[in-house]
XYZ file of N, CA and C in Angstrom:
495
model
N 87.046 65.179 72.841
C 87.724 66.372 73.342
C 86.719 67.485 73.609
N 85.443 67.099 73.798
C 84.409 68.095 74.016
C 84.214 68.411 75.499
N 85.084 67.894 76.357
C 84.897 68.126 77.793
C 85.373 69.531 78.175
N 84.672 70.090 79.135
C 85.020 71.427 79.610
C 86.105 71.360 80.668
N 86.959 72.360 80.660
C 87.924 72.556 81.737
C 87.347 73.617 82.657
N 87.732 73.581 83.935
C 87.175 74.560 84.854
C 88.126 74.825 86.017
N 87.838 75.888 86.751
C 88.506 76.175 88.019
C 87.546 76.959 88.889
N 87.851 77.013 90.181
C 87.015 77.735 91.132
C 87.775 78.957 91.636
N 87.057 80.064 91.784
C 87.599 81.275 92.388
C 87.069 81.305 93.816
N 87.985 81.268 94.789
C 87.599 81.239 96.204
C 88.368 82.307 96.967
N 87.941 82.540 98.190
C 88.651 83.441 99.087
C 88.758 82.736 100.434
N 89.890 82.064 100.649
C 90.093 81.294 101.879
C 91.371 81.761 102.565
N 91.397 81.557 103.885
C 92.563 81.915 104.682
C 93.255 80.659 105.174
N 94.567 80.727 105.291
C 95.322 79.675 105.955
C 95.375 80.057 107.434
N 94.510 79.454 108.234
C 94.375 79.820 109.653
C 95.681 79.664 110.417
N 96.455 78.657 110.068
C 97.720 78.442 110.769
C 98.687 79.597 110.512
N 98.733 80.092 109.290
C 99.609 81.218 108.971
C 99.155 82.491 109.678
N 97.834 82.707 109.764
C 97.316 83.872 110.489
C 97.700 83.774 111.961
N 97.524 82.596 112.553
C 97.877 82.384 113.953
C 99.368 82.613 114.185
N 100.195 82.107 113.272
C 101.636 82.315 113.392
C 102.000 83.795 113.296
N 101.359 84.526 112.391
C 101.637 85.958 112.236
C 101.240 86.724 113.497
N 100.095 86.375 114.110
C 99.666 87.039 115.345
C 100.656 86.736 116.468
N 101.096 85.480 116.560
C 102.074 85.116 117.600
C 103.401 85.844 117.402
N 103.863 85.952 116.155
C 105.102 86.688 115.881
C 104.951 88.160 116.230
N 103.783 88.739 115.939
C 103.532 90.145 116.265
C 103.553 90.339 117.776
N 102.906 89.439 118.508
C 102.893 89.534 119.976
C 104.301 89.432 120.539
N 105.106 88.559 119.972
C 106.482 88.402 120.446
C 107.304 89.657 120.157
N 107.111 90.232 118.953
C 107.874 91.433 118.598
C 107.486 92.634 119.459
N 106.185 92.829 119.723
C 105.806 93.996 120.528
C 106.181 93.802 121.998
N 106.359 92.550 122.425
C 106.824 92.308 123.789
C 108.304 92.653 123.923
N 109.057 92.564 122.823
C 110.498 92.787 122.865
C 110.908 94.206 122.491
N 110.074 94.918 121.745
C 110.470 96.247 121.258
C 110.438 97.286 122.367
N 111.417 98.170 122.320
C 111.571 99.205 123.334
C 110.412 100.198 123.319
N 109.930 100.566 122.148
C 108.875 101.570 122.061
C 107.509 101.045 122.521
N 107.382 99.739 122.782
C 106.141 99.187 123.293
C 106.229 98.803 124.771
N 107.338 99.119 125.429
C 107.492 98.771 126.849
C 106.588 99.646 127.710
N 105.837 99.026 128.587
C 105.029 99.748 129.552
C 103.814 100.474 128.994
N 103.351 100.092 127.809
C 102.183 100.772 127.234
C 100.969 99.846 127.189
N 101.100 98.651 127.725
C 99.980 97.719 127.719
C 99.606 97.253 126.332
N 100.584 97.134 125.458
C 100.316 96.739 124.074
C 100.110 95.228 123.993
N 99.065 94.831 123.257
C 98.824 93.404 123.065
C 98.085 93.183 121.751
N 98.205 91.972 121.245
C 97.478 91.559 120.046
C 96.998 90.134 120.297
N 95.712 89.886 120.025
C 95.141 88.565 120.255
C 94.267 88.157 119.079
N 94.183 86.855 118.882
C 93.307 86.279 117.863
C 92.273 85.443 118.596
N 91.014 85.839 118.492
C 89.920 85.093 119.126
C 88.871 84.797 118.059
N 88.796 83.560 117.646
C 87.851 83.185 116.596
C 88.240 83.814 115.273
N 87.394 84.709 114.760
C 87.648 85.363 113.479
C 88.013 86.828 113.635
N 88.449 87.241 114.827
C 88.736 88.656 115.080
C 90.126 88.793 115.696
N 90.929 89.688 115.101
C 92.232 90.041 115.672
C 92.036 91.363 116.405
N 92.380 91.391 117.697
C 92.194 92.588 118.513
C 93.552 93.126 118.942
N 93.754 94.425 118.719
C 94.992 95.096 119.118
C 94.654 96.150 120.162
N 95.460 96.211 121.232
C 95.224 97.173 122.309
C 96.526 97.854 122.693
N 96.419 99.137 123.056
C 97.555 99.905 123.580
C 96.988 101.152 124.258
N 97.886 101.958 124.854
C 97.411 103.137 125.582
C 97.280 104.380 124.712
N 97.606 104.305 123.425
C 97.403 105.439 122.526
C 97.034 104.921 121.135
N 96.337 105.757 120.388
C 95.899 105.367 119.052
C 97.096 105.133 118.124
N 98.153 105.945 118.290
C 99.334 105.789 117.437
C 100.005 104.438 117.652
N 100.044 103.977 118.905
C 100.673 102.686 119.194
C 99.835 101.533 118.640
N 98.510 101.672 118.667
C 97.648 100.638 118.084
C 97.902 100.550 116.587
N 98.040 101.695 115.931
C 98.329 101.679 114.496
C 99.718 101.118 114.215
N 100.661 101.326 115.145
C 101.999 100.737 114.994
C 101.919 99.211 115.119
N 101.069 98.715 116.027
C 100.870 97.265 116.158
C 100.254 96.722 114.865
N 99.293 97.455 114.308
C 98.666 97.054 113.048
C 99.705 96.967 111.936
N 100.625 97.915 111.893
C 101.682 97.909 110.886
C 102.564 96.666 111.028
N 102.929 96.328 112.258
C 103.741 95.130 112.503
C 102.959 93.887 112.074
N 101.676 93.820 112.444
C 100.846 92.668 112.078
C 100.747 92.517 110.566
N 100.530 93.635 109.858
C 100.422 93.562 108.407
C 101.714 93.067 107.770
N 102.859 93.507 108.292
C 104.133 93.039 107.734
C 104.316 91.548 107.979
N 103.904 91.060 109.149
C 104.024 89.624 109.442
C 103.077 88.804 108.561
N 101.854 89.291 108.364
C 100.913 88.587 107.489
C 101.433 88.538 106.063
N 101.963 89.660 105.584
C 102.473 89.729 104.217
C 103.633 88.757 104.017
N 104.543 88.701 104.994
C 105.696 87.793 104.879
C 105.272 86.337 104.868
N 104.146 86.027 105.494
C 103.662 84.655 105.556
C 102.732 84.321 104.393
N 102.548 85.246 103.449
C 101.759 84.962 102.255
C 100.265 85.105 102.449
N 99.824 85.775 103.514
C 98.399 86.015 103.738
C 98.074 87.390 103.162
N 97.061 87.450 102.312
C 96.693 88.721 101.686
C 96.153 89.693 102.728
N 96.538 90.947 102.611
C 96.060 91.971 103.545
C 94.593 92.306 103.305
N 94.040 91.866 102.182
C 92.620 92.076 101.927
C 91.765 91.186 102.824
N 92.385 90.229 103.508
C 91.647 89.350 104.412
C 91.296 90.059 105.719
N 91.935 91.207 105.994
C 91.613 91.983 107.195
C 90.529 92.999 106.867
N 89.487 93.022 107.677
C 88.425 94.019 107.510
C 88.726 95.161 108.463
N 89.427 96.186 107.974
C 89.886 97.270 108.835
C 88.806 98.283 109.162
N 87.741 98.308 108.405
C 86.674 99.272 108.681
C 87.180 100.690 108.506
N 86.952 101.548 109.518
C 87.386 102.944 109.408
C 88.826 103.132 109.872
N 89.435 102.075 110.404
C 90.840 102.056 110.795
C 91.165 103.055 111.907
N 90.165 103.416 112.698
C 90.373 104.307 113.830
C 90.231 103.513 115.117
N 91.277 103.466 115.941
C 91.163 102.766 117.224
C 90.132 103.448 118.122
N 89.323 102.648 118.796
C 88.275 103.165 119.669
C 88.787 103.220 121.111
N 88.628 104.371 121.778
C 89.038 104.443 123.177
C 88.039 103.710 124.072
N 88.584 102.967 125.028
C 87.761 102.272 126.010
C 88.421 102.537 127.355
N 88.051 103.636 127.981
C 88.747 104.045 129.196
C 90.106 104.597 128.812
N 91.147 104.030 129.368
C 92.510 104.476 129.049
C 93.143 103.645 127.941
N 92.438 102.644 127.469
C 92.981 101.729 126.465
C 92.320 102.005 125.115
N 93.138 102.045 124.068
C 92.637 102.150 122.698
C 92.630 100.748 122.109
N 91.553 100.432 121.404
C 91.364 99.077 120.897
C 90.961 99.141 119.435
N 91.535 98.231 118.628
C 91.163 98.104 117.218
C 90.893 96.628 116.954
N 89.682 96.324 116.518
C 89.301 94.951 116.207
C 89.219 94.801 114.691
N 89.909 93.811 114.167
C 89.924 93.548 112.728
C 89.355 92.157 112.469
N 88.096 92.071 112.033
C 87.553 90.755 111.676
C 88.255 90.220 110.424
N 88.372 88.909 110.340
C 88.956 88.273 109.166
C 87.851 87.973 108.167
N 88.112 88.260 106.890
C 87.131 88.032 105.836
C 87.492 86.756 105.087
N 86.512 85.881 104.982
C 86.722 84.646 104.247
C 85.471 84.374 103.420
N 85.648 83.880 102.217
C 84.509 83.646 101.337
C 84.257 84.864 100.462
N 83.627 84.627 99.342
C 83.313 85.695 98.398
C 81.857 86.092 98.604
N 81.622 87.370 98.879
C 80.258 87.847 99.064
C 79.517 87.837 97.722
N 78.188 87.896 97.793
C 77.379 87.894 96.570
C 77.712 89.088 95.683
N 77.927 90.247 96.312
C 78.242 91.456 95.541
C 79.552 91.289 94.762
N 80.574 90.761 95.418
C 81.868 90.562 94.753
C 81.750 89.477 93.686
N 80.999 88.411 93.979
C 80.809 87.335 93.002
C 80.131 87.869 91.742
N 79.153 88.761 91.911
C 78.485 89.349 90.747
C 79.442 90.222 89.949
N 80.326 90.973 90.652
C 81.329 91.783 89.934
C 82.280 90.898 89.136
N 82.672 89.762 89.729
C 83.594 88.845 89.050
C 82.935 88.258 87.798
N 81.709 87.767 87.937
C 81.044 87.174 86.775
C 80.775 88.208 85.693
N 80.441 89.435 86.091
C 80.209 90.505 85.113
C 81.503 90.836 84.373
N 82.634 90.904 85.101
C 83.924 91.189 84.464
C 84.295 90.075 83.484
N 84.032 88.835 83.849
C 84.344 87.719 82.948
C 83.468 87.793 81.699
N 82.179 88.101 81.879
C 81.259 88.220 80.742
C 81.656 89.358 79.817
N 81.996 90.528 80.399
C 82.256 91.716 79.590
C 83.647 91.716 78.967
N 84.664 91.352 79.742
C 86.045 91.520 79.282
C 86.753 90.211 78.958
N 86.185 89.092 79.392
C 86.845 87.807 79.185
C 86.651 87.274 77.785
N 87.332 86.183 77.471
C 87.181 85.554 76.153
C 85.772 84.997 75.968
N 85.351 84.893 74.723
C 84.030 84.338 74.426
C 84.053 82.833 74.715
N 82.910 82.315 75.109
C 82.811 80.884 75.382
C 83.166 80.500 76.804
N 83.436 81.477 77.646
C 83.752 81.212 79.047
C 82.497 81.444 79.867
N 82.149 80.461 80.701
C 80.960 80.566 81.542
C 81.393 80.701 83.003
N 80.743 81.608 83.732
C 81.020 81.791 85.159
C 79.709 81.651 85.914
N 79.694 80.786 86.927
C 78.499 80.594 87.736
C 78.847 80.762 89.204
N 77.929 81.364 89.953
C 78.120 81.576 91.389
C 77.595 80.345 92.113
N 78.452 79.764 92.964
C 78.065 78.584 93.737
C 78.369 78.852 95.203
N 77.405 79.420 95.911
C 77.601 79.729 97.324
C 78.576 80.876 97.484
N 79.696 80.611 98.155
C 80.710 81.654 98.362
C 81.913 81.456 97.447
N 81.697 80.823 96.290
C 82.759 80.696 95.296
C 82.168 80.827 93.901
N 83.052 81.026 92.925
C 82.630 81.189 91.535
C 83.323 80.115 90.705
N 82.553 79.345 89.932
C 83.113 78.328 89.055
C 83.190 78.895 87.645
N 84.359 78.804 87.040
C 84.588 79.295 85.684
C 84.908 78.089 84.807
N 84.216 77.959 83.686
C 84.453 76.812 82.808
C 84.508 77.258 81.353
N 85.252 76.480 80.582
C 85.417 76.758 79.161
C 85.953 75.504 78.480
N 85.820 75.453 77.166
C 86.392 74.339 76.430
C 87.902 74.500 76.264
N 88.366 75.743 76.293
C 89.776 76.019 76.047
C 90.502 76.366 77.352
N 91.575 75.660 77.623
C 92.381 75.975 78.813
C 93.087 77.324 78.662
N 93.385 77.719 77.439
C 94.008 79.023 77.209
C 93.067 80.149 77.620
N 91.778 79.958 77.337
C 90.798 80.959 77.760
C 90.739 81.054 79.281
N 90.850 79.920 79.967
C 90.834 79.932 81.432
C 92.062 80.670 81.981
N 93.193 80.483 81.331
C 94.406 81.206 81.751
C 94.212 82.714 81.564
N 93.549 83.103 80.481
C 93.281 84.520 80.242
C 92.337 85.078 81.306
N 91.355 84.276 81.738
C 90.424 84.717 82.779
C 91.156 84.886 84.110
N 92.074 83.968 84.426
C 92.862 84.092 85.661
C 93.670 85.379 85.631
N 94.304 85.681 84.499
C 95.064 86.927 84.371
C 94.150 88.140 84.534
N 92.948 88.073 83.955
C 91.975 89.163 84.084
C 91.583 89.370 85.543
N 91.304 88.283 86.256
C 90.871 88.388 87.648
C 91.983 88.855 88.575
N 93.223 88.513 88.259
C 94.346 89.003 89.072
C 94.480 90.513 88.948
N 94.127 91.061 87.808
C 94.187 92.507 87.602
C 92.952 93.239 88.093
N 91.893 92.501 88.420
C 90.645 93.102 88.879
C 90.787 93.537 90.336
N 90.322 94.753 90.627
C 90.438 95.283 91.989
C 89.156 94.984 92.761
N 89.171 93.879 93.499
C 88.032 93.523 94.350
C 88.496 93.510 95.798
N 87.557 93.644 96.697
C 87.867 93.716 98.125
C 87.864 92.328 98.753
N 88.592 91.418 98.139
C 88.713 90.047 98.667
C 90.018 89.457 98.147
N 90.581 88.560 98.954
C 91.794 87.851 98.554
C 91.364 86.652 97.706
N 91.658 86.675 96.409
C 91.188 85.627 95.509
C 92.253 84.560 95.308
N 91.812 83.297 95.340
C 92.660 82.177 94.979
C 91.941 81.360 93.908
N 92.715 80.650 93.116
C 92.181 79.871 92.018
C 92.511 78.418 92.289
N 91.469 77.588 92.509
C 91.684 76.195 92.914
C 90.905 75.271 91.986
N 91.161 73.966 92.122
C 90.484 72.906 91.374
C 90.590 73.119 89.873
N 91.771 73.486 89.399
C 91.968 73.680 87.961
C 92.042 72.319 87.297
N 91.039 72.034 86.460
C 91.029 70.736 85.764
C 90.481 70.869 84.373
């Protein structure tokens, strides 16, 4: 019974759900009265969601619709990199590009491992492996406590816990 239990902390997106949310947003802004004749659009190209309209307020309204669709589909809003959240004018069109964030950066991984070391149960080891963090311990109860700790931790990434064994 000396074997370690472990799990991985990752930050991954369900691309199909993101695509579905963008399509639902495009359909809703095509049907809504307040978006008629303003050139409003939302597109997903690679890892960037681009919203366009003829005023900054309408672009932010499109962003609000997109966020509600993502939330309903179970995609964390932390996956959107909003930056300064100000639409940029390009001629008569205002544009807001939101890159999608996937993977845990080194800075966030270091914060996670430090939080586990400082506040987590004793005997829990956390190691950074690329863009994920592996947490291991002899006690599964300790791993459950670490998951609860990480859910309460405020990091700028959507965290998921996978490969629990």
